[in-house]
Amino acid sequence: DADCGGECACATCHVYVDPAWFEKTGAPVPASQEASMLSFAAEAEFNSRLSCQIAMRQELDGLIVRMPQGQH
């Protein structure tokens, strides 16, 4: 949903990055706003990211993510 418009002020764009892509997208920086928001997200996992914080670039073409069950 990205209710905040990509401002990293909610967790409605919470996704799970496919393990094959996790190294390319990276993990949230510890103590970052994204990490803080994910601490409030339901069902957060090691590969959780806020999609609004993944910088899109050519090498991520074909990126696979899945949404938490409660966000469908």
XYZ file of C-alpha atoms in Angstrom:
72
model
C 0.000 0.000 0.000
C 2.769 2.472 0.923
C 0.286 4.665 2.773
C 3.044 7.154 3.646
C 3.996 7.727 0.014
C 7.472 6.235 0.345
C 8.545 8.386 3.306
C 9.468 5.398 5.520
C 6.817 6.436 8.036
C 4.738 3.253 8.045
C 5.247 -0.402 7.214
C 2.428 -0.944 4.732
C 4.928 -1.704 1.954
C 6.556 -4.499 4.006
C 7.783 -7.285 1.726
C 9.961 -10.374 1.955
C 12.857 -10.320 -0.491
C 13.437 -13.682 -2.156
C 16.628 -15.214 -0.675
C 18.247 -15.313 -4.128
C 17.956 -11.499 -4.261
C 18.688 -10.577 -0.651
C 22.415 -10.031 -1.166
C 21.691 -7.563 -3.981
C 19.055 -5.582 -2.069
C 20.877 -5.773 1.238
C 19.477 -5.637 4.730
C 18.142 -2.511 6.387
C 20.896 -0.474 8.015
C 20.815 -1.137 11.782
C 19.281 1.771 13.733
C 17.833 3.212 10.510
C 14.280 4.463 10.141
C 13.534 1.364 8.039
C 14.829 -0.984 10.746
C 12.753 0.884 13.312
C 9.588 0.615 11.216
C 10.195 -3.096 10.594
C 10.392 -3.675 14.355
C 6.671 -2.785 14.428
C 5.747 -4.837 11.344
C 3.764 -8.005 11.862
C 5.535 -11.171 10.780
C 8.934 -9.527 10.159
C 11.611 -11.996 9.049
C 15.350 -11.845 8.311
C 14.621 -10.913 4.689
C 12.007 -8.247 5.453
C 12.347 -4.876 3.758
C 10.159 -1.858 3.179
C 9.824 -1.830 -0.588
C 9.905 1.983 -0.636
C 13.466 1.835 0.702
C 14.885 -0.513 -1.950
C 16.697 1.657 -4.469
C 15.698 0.375 -7.888
C 18.567 -0.117 -10.302
C 19.255 -2.202 -13.397
C 20.794 -5.100 -11.481
C 17.481 -5.583 -9.633
C 15.530 -6.192 -12.842
C 13.426 -9.277 -12.118
C 13.525 -8.811 -8.324
C 11.220 -11.257 -6.561
C 9.433 -10.253 -3.363
C 6.397 -11.612 -1.564
C 3.945 -9.854 0.706
C 3.137 -10.935 4.256
C -0.088 -12.918 4.480
C -1.930 -10.104 6.273
C -1.198 -7.592 3.496
C -2.876 -9.416 0.618
